[in-house]
Coordinates of C-alpha atoms in Angstrom, one line a residue:
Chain A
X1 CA -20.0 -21.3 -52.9
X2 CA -18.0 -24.4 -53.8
X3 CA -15.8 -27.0 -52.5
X4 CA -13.9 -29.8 -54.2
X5 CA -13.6 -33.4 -53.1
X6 CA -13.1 -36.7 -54.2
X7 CA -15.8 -39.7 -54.1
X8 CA -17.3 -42.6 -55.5
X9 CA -20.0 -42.1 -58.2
X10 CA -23.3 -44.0 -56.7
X11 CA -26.0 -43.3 -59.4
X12 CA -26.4 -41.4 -62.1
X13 CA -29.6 -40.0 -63.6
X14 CA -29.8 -38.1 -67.0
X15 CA -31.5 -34.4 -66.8
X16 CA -33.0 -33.1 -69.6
X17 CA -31.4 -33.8 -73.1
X18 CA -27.6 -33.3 -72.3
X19 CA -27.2 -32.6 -68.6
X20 CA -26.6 -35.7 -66.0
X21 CA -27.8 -35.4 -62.1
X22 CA -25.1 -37.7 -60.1
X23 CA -24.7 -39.1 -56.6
X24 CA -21.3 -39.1 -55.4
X25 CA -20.2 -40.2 -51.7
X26 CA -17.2 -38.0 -51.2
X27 CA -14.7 -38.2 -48.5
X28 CA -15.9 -35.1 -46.4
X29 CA -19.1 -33.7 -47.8
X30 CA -21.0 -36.7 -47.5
X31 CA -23.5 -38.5 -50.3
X32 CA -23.6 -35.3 -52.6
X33 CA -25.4 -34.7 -55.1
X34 CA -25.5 -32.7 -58.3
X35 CA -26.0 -31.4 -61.8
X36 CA -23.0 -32.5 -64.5
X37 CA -23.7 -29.7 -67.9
X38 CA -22.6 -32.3 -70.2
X39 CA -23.3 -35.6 -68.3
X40 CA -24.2 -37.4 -71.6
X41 CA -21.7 -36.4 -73.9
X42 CA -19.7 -39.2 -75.3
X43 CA -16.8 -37.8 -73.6
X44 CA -18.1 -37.5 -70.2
X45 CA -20.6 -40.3 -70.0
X46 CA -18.2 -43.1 -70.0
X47 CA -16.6 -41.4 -66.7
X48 CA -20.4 -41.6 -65.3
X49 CA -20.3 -45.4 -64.4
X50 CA -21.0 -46.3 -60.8
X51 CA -18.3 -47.0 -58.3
X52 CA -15.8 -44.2 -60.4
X53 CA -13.6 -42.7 -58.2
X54 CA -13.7 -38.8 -59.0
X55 CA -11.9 -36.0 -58.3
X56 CA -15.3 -33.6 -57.8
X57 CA -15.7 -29.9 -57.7
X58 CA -19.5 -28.5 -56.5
X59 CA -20.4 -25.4 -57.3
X60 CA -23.9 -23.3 -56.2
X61 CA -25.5 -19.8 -55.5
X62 CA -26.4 -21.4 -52.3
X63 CA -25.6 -24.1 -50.1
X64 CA -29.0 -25.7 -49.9
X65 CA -29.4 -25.5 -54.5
X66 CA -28.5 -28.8 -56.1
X67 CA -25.4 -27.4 -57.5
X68 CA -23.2 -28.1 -60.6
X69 CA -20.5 -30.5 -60.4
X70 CA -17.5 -30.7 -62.8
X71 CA -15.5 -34.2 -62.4
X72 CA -12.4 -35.3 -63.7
X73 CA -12.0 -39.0 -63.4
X74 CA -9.3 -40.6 -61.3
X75 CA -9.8 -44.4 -61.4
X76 CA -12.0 -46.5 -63.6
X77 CA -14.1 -49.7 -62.3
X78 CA -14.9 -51.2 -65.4
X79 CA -12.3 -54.1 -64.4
X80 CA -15.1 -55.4 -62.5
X81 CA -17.4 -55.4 -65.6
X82 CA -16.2 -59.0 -66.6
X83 CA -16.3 -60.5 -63.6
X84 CA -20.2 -61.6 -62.3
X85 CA -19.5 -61.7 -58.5
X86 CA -17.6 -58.7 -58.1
X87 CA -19.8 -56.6 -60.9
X88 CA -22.6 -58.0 -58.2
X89 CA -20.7 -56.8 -55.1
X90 CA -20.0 -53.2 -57.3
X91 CA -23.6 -52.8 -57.7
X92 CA -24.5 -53.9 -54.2
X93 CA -22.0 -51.1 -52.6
X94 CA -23.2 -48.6 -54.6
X95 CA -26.9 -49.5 -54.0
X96 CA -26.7 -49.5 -50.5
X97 CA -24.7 -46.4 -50.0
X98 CA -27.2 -44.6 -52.2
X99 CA -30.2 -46.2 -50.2
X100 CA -29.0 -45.9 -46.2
X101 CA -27.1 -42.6 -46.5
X102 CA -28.2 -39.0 -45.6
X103 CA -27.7 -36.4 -48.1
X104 CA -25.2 -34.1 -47.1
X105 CA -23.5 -35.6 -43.8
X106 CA -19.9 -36.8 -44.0
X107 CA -18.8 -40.1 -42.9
X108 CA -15.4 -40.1 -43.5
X109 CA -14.3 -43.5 -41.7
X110 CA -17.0 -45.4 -43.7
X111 CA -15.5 -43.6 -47.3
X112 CA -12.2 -44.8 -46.5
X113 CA -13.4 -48.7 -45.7
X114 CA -15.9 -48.2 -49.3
X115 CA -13.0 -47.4 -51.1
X116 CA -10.9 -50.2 -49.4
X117 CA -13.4 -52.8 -50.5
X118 CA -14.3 -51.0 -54.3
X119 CA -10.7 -51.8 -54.7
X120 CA -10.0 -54.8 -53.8
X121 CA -12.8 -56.4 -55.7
X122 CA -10.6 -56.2 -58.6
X123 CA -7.9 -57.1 -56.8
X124 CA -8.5 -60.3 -54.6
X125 CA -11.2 -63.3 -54.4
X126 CA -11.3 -63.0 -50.9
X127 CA -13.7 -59.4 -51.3
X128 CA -17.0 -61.3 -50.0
X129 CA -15.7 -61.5 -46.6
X130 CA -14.2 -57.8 -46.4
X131 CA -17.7 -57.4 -47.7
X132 CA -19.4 -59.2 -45.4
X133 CA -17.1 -56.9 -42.8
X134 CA -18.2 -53.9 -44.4
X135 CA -21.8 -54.4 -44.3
X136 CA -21.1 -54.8 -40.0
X137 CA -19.4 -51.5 -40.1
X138 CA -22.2 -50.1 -41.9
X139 CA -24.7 -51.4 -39.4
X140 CA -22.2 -49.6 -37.0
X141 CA -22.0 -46.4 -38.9
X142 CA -25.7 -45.6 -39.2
X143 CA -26.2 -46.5 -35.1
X144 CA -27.7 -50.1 -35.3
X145 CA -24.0 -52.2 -35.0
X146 CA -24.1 -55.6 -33.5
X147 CA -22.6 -56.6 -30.0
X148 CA -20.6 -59.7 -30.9
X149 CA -18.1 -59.4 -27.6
X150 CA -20.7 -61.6 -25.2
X151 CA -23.2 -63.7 -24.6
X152 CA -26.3 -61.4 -23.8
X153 CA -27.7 -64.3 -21.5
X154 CA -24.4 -65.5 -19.7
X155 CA -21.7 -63.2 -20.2
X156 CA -19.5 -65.2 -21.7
X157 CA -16.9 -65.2 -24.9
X158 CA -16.7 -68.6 -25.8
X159 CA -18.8 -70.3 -28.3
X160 CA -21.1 -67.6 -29.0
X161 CA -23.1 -69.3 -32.5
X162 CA -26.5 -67.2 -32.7
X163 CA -27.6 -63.0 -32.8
X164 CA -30.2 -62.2 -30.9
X165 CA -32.8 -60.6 -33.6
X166 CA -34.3 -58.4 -31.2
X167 CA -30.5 -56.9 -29.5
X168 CA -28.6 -57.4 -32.2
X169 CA -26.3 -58.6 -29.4
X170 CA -24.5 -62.6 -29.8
X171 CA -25.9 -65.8 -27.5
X172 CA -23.8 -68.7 -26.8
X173 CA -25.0 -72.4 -27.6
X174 CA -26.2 -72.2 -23.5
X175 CA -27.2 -69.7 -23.1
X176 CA -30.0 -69.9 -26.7
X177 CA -31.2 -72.8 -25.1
X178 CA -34.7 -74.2 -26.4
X179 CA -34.7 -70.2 -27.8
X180 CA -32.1 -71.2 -30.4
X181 CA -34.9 -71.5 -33.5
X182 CA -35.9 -68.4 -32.7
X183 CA -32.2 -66.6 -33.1
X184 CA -30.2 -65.8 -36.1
X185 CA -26.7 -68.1 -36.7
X186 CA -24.1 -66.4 -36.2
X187 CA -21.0 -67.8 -38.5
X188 CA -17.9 -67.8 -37.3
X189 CA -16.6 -65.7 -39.8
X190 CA -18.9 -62.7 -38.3
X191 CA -16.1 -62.9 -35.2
X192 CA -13.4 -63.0 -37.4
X193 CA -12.4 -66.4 -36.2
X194 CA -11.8 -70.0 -38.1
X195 CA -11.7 -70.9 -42.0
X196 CA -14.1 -68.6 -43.9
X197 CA -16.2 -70.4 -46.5
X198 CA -18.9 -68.8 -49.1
X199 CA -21.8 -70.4 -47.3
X200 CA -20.8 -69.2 -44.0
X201 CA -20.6 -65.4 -46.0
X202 CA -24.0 -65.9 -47.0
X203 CA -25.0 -66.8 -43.5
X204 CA -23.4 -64.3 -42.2
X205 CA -24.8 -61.8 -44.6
X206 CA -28.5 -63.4 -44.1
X207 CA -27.6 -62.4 -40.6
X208 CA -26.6 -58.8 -41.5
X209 CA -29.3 -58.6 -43.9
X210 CA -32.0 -58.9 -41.7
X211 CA -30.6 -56.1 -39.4
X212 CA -30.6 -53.8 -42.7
X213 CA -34.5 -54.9 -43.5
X214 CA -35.7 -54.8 -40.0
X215 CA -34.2 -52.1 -38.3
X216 CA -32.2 -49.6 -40.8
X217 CA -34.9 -49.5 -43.8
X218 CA -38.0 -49.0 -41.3
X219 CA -36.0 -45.9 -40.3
X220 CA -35.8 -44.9 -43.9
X221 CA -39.3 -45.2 -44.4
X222 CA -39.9 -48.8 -44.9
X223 CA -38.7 -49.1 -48.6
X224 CA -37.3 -52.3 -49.4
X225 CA -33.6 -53.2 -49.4
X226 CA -32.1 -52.8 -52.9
X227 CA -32.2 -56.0 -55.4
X228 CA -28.8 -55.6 -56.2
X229 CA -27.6 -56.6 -52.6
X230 CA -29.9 -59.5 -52.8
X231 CA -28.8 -60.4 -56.0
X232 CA -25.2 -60.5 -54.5
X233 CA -26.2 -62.5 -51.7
X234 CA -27.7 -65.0 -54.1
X235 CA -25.0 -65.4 -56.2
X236 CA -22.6 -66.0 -53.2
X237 CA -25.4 -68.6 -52.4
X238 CA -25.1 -70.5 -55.3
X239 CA -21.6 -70.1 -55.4
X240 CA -20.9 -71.8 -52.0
Chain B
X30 CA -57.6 -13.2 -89.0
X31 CA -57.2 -16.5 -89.3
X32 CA -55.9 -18.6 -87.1
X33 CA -52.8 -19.7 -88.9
X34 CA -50.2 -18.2 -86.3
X35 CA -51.9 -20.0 -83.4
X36 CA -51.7 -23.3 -85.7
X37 CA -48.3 -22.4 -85.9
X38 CA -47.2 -22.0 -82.9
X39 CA -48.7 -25.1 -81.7
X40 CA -46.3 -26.9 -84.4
X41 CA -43.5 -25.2 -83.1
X42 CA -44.2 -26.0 -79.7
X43 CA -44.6 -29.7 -80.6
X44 CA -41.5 -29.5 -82.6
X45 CA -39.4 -27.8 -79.3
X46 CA -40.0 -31.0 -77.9
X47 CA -38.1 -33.0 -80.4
X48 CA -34.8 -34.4 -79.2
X49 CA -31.9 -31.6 -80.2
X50 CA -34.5 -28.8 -80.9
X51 CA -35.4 -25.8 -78.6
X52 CA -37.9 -23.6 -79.0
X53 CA -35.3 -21.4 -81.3
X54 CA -34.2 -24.3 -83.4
X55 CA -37.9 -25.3 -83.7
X56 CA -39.3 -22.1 -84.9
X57 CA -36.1 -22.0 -87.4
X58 CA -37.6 -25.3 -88.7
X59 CA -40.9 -24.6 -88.9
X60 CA -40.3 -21.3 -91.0
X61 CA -37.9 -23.1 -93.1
X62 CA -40.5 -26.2 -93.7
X63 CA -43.6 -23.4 -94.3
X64 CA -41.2 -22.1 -96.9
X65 CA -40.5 -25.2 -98.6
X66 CA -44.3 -26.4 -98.5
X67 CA -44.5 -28.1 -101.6
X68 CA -40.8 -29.6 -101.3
X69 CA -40.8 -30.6 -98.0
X70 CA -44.0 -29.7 -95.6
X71 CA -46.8 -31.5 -97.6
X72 CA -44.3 -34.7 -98.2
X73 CA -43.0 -34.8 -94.3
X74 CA -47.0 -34.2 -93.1
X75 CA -48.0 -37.3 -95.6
X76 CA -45.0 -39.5 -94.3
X77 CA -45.7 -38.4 -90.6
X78 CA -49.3 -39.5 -91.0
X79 CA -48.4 -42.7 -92.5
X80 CA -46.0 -43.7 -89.7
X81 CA -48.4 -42.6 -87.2
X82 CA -51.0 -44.9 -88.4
X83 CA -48.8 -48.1 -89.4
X84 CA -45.7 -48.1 -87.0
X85 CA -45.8 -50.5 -84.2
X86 CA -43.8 -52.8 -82.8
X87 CA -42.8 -56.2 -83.5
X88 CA -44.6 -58.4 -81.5
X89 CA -41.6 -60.8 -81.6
X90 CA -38.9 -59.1 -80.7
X91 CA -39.4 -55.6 -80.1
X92 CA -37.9 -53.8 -83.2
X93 CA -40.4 -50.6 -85.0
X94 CA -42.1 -52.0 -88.2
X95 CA -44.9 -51.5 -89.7
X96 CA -46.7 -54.6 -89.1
X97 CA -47.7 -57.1 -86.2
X98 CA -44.0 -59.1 -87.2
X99 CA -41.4 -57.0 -88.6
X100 CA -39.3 -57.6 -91.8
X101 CA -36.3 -59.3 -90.1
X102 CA -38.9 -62.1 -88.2
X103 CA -40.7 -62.2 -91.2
X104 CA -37.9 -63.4 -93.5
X105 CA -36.6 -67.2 -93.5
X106 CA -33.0 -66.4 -94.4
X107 CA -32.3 -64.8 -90.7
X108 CA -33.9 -67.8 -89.1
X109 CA -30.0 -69.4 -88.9
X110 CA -30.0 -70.1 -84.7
X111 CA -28.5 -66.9 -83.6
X112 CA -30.1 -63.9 -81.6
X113 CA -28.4 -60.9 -81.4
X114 CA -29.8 -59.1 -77.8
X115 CA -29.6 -55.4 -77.7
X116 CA -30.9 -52.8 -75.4
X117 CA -32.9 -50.7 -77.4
X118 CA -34.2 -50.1 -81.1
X119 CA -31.4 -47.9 -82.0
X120 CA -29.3 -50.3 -81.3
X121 CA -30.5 -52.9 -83.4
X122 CA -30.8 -50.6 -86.5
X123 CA -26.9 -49.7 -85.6
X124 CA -26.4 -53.1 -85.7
X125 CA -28.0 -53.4 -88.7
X126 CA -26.0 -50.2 -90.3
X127 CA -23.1 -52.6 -90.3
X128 CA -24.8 -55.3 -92.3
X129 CA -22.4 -57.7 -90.8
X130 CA -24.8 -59.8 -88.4
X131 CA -27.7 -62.2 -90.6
X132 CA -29.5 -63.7 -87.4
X133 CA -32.4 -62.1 -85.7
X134 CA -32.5 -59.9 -82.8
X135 CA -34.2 -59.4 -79.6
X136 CA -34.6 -55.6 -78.2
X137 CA -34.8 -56.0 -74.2
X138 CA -36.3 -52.1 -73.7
X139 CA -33.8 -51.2 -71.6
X140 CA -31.6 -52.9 -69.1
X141 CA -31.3 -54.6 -65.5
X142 CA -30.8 -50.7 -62.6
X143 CA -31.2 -51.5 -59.4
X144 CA -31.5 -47.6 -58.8
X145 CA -33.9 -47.5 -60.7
X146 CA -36.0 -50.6 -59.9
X147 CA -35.7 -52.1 -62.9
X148 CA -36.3 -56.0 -62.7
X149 CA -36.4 -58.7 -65.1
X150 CA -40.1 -58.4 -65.4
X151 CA -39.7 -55.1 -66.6
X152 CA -37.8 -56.2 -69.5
X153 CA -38.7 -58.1 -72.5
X154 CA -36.6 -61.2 -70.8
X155 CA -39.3 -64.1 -70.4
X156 CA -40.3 -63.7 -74.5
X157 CA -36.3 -64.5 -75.1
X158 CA -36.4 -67.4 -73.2
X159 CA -39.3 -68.7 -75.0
X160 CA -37.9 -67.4 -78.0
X161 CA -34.8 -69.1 -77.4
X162 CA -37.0 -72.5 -77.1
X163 CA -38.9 -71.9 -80.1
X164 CA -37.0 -70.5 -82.5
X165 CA -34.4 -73.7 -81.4
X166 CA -31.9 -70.5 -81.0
X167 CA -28.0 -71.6 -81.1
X168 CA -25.8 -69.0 -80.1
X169 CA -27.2 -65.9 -78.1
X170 CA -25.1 -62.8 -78.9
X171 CA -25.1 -60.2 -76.1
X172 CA -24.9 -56.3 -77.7
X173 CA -25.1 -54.7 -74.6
X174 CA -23.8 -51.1 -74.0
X175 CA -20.3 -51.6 -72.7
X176 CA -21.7 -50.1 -68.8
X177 CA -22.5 -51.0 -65.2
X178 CA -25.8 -51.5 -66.3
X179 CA -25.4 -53.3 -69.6
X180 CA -23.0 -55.1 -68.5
X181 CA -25.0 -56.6 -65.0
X182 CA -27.8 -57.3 -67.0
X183 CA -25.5 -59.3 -69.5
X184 CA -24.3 -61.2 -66.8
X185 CA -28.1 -62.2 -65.4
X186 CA -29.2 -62.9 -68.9
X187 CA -25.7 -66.0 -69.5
X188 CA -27.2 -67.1 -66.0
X189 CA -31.0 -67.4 -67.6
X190 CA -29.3 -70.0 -70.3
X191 CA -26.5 -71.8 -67.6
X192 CA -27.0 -75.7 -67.9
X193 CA -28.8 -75.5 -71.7
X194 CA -27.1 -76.0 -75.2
X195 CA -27.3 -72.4 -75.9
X196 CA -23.7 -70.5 -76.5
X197 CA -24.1 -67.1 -74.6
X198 CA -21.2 -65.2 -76.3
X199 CA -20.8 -61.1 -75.8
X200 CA -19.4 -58.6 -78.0
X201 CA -15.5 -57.7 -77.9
X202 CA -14.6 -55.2 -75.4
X203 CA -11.1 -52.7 -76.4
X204 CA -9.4 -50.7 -78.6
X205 CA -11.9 -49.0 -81.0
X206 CA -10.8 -48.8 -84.9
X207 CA -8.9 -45.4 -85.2
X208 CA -8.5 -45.6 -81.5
X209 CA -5.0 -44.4 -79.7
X210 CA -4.0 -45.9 -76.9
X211 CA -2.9 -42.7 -75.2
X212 CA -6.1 -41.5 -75.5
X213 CA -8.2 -44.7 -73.9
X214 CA -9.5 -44.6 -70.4
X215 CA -8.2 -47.5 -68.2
X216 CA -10.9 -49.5 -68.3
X217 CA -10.7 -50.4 -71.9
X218 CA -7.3 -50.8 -71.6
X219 CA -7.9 -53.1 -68.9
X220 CA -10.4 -55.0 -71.2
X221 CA -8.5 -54.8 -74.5
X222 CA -5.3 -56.6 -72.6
X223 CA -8.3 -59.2 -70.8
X224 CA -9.4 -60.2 -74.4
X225 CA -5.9 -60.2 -76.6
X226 CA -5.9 -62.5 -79.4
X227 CA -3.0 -64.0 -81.1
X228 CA -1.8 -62.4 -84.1

């Protein structure tokens, strides 16, 4: 059987002397994996850097083998190589995807927003907040999204400021109370409201970041997040 | 009957495992060094016992010699304040193919993956910071492979020297000598037109 699709290369392992096994998330098969014959030639190896976008084609006796994949490359990253912060955020993507994705299920509305945000890291400055975006839809995706809409306590939409760790659902100033050390801060930016500045990114992904390490990698089997995300978050840190 | 065969076999066997040999290659080999004894078997089996009993590595910075510090840390004339940083061995002897670079060198032993959980402590990164101190290193040159990897481990290692009087400088990323442009991917291109010079 075989299928052909296009994707972002996550990780890529060699196999044996010559051969390469690769990760790819494609648009409608998932995060994929597979064998490239050739993965460390000069020619193809170059192609094999993560965050490529490849035009794929899988190919196996059965559905459940590994597979073979053939790629062809359609758009380099290595734009990104030059720049610290967005070779960070490149690294962070592609970490994460590999780490919170199951094998093998498509997710096509998070591919599209992945792509989105690979490409505008070589693009724009502004990335760290679609970033921080991203990361929210992720929570979203793999069924442990944040309720920003209302105060869990009162009800109401005005001047929500902290995340409830245990809901994942926003408190307003009254309605934290004397709880408020207890909650995470939740930066405006999260609501997609007022001026946007690094440190209120890094907040907000200290926020999103917790949700990841408390509730998504548990359900993983308790491995740690990935250093590159932390290594983003620091940056942006030290940035701001 | 002797056990010859059995001795050979277990020399091609070892000899499969060599990188670019297979068992058929191997047993070519082996039947071509048996024929060759005096020329090349006894020779190779001397030299192979001799590396095996003096290689090691430098304790300085990383490189295969055949004592505790290696030639290039041994020798006075390379002690001029730069340290070329490169991932691996091979790279350094590449480096030293070209005969163009007189500083020292530091081999890291691999480079930054978060995939792979590979962490500064994994690498040989604290011994170039003391190095760096010691040696009272100028300008750090950063050989890294031109990848993900290589690249986000460059970046990490100009942050380990931000705020001191060491130059962190990289090698030139483009257009390779020979190269055609309509055969370059776009990310070189991308870099070569980044790093343009005057002419």
């Amino acid at each position: 059987m075989d299928w052909r699709d296009e994707g972002v290369l996550l990780s890529v392992r060699r196999h044996g002397e010559t051969s390469a096994i690769i990760e790819v998330f494609t648009a409608e098969h998932g995060r994929h994996a597979g064998v490239v014959r050739g993965g460390t030639s000069r020619k193809i190896a170059p192609v094999l850097q993560p965050g490529a976008q490849l035009d794929v084609t899988w190919r196996a006796r059965l559905e459940d083998h590994l597979g073979s994949y053939t790629v062809e490359p359609l758009r380099s990253r290595a734009g990104v190589m030059a720049d610290r912060l967005a070779l960070a955020g490149l690294n962070a993507i592609c970490a994460l995807l590999g780490f919170v994705l199951p094998e093998r299920e498509a997710h096509i509305g998070l591919y599209q927003r992945s792509v989105t945000l690979l490409d505008l890291l070589e693009r724009t400055d502004a990335w760290p907040l679609a970033y921080l975006r991203w990361e929210t839809n992720l929570l979203e995706e793999l069924g442990f999204g944040l309720d920003l809409t209302r105060c869990a306590v009162t009800g109401t939409r005005e001047d929500l400021a902290y995340v409830s760790p245990k809901t994942g659902r926003a408190v307003s100033r009254d309605g934290a109370g004397e709880w408020a050390s207890k909650l995470l801060p939740l930066p405006m930016c999260l609501l997609g409201q007022g001026p946007v500045t690094d440190a209120d990114i890094t907040q907000g992904l200290r926020t999103t970041g917790f949700f990841l390490g408390n509730w998504v990698a548990p359900s993983l089997g308790n491995k740690p997040l990935p250093a590159a995300r932390q290594r983003l978050v620091d940056l942006l840190a030290r940035q701001g | 009957m002797s056990d010859a065969p059995r001795d050979i076999d277990h020399l091609i066997e070892l000899m499969a495992k060599l990188p670019g040999l297979g068992p058929r290659s191997a047993r070519r080999a082996v039947l071509h060094l048996i024929k060759k004894r005096g020329l090349l078997l006894n020779p190779l089996a001397d030299a192979m016992h001799a590396v095996a009993v003096s290689a090691r590595e430098c304790l300085n910075c990383g490189n295969i010699g055949t004592s505790d510090l290696c030639e290039i840390c041994q020798s006075e004339k390379r002690a001029n304040g730069e340290i070329c940083v490169v991932e691996d061995v091979a790279d350094l002897w590449a480096m030293e193919r070209s005969q163009v670079f007189k500083g020292r060198y530091h081999v890291l032993g691999g480079t930054l993956s978060a995939l792979d959980a590979v962490g500064p402590e994994d690498l040989r990164i604290p011994k170039l910071v003391d190095r760096v101190i010691s040696e009272e290193v100028k300008e750090v040159i950063l050989a890294l492979n031109a990848t993900i990897d290589g690249q986000t481990t460059a970046h990490y290692l100009a942050e380990q020297f931000e705020g001191s009087d060491v130059q962190v400088t990289s090698l030139a990323q483009g257009v390779p000598i020979g190269g055609e442009l309509d055969y370059l991917d776009d990310g070189t291109i991308s870099a070569a037109l980044k790093a343009r010079k005057s002419v």
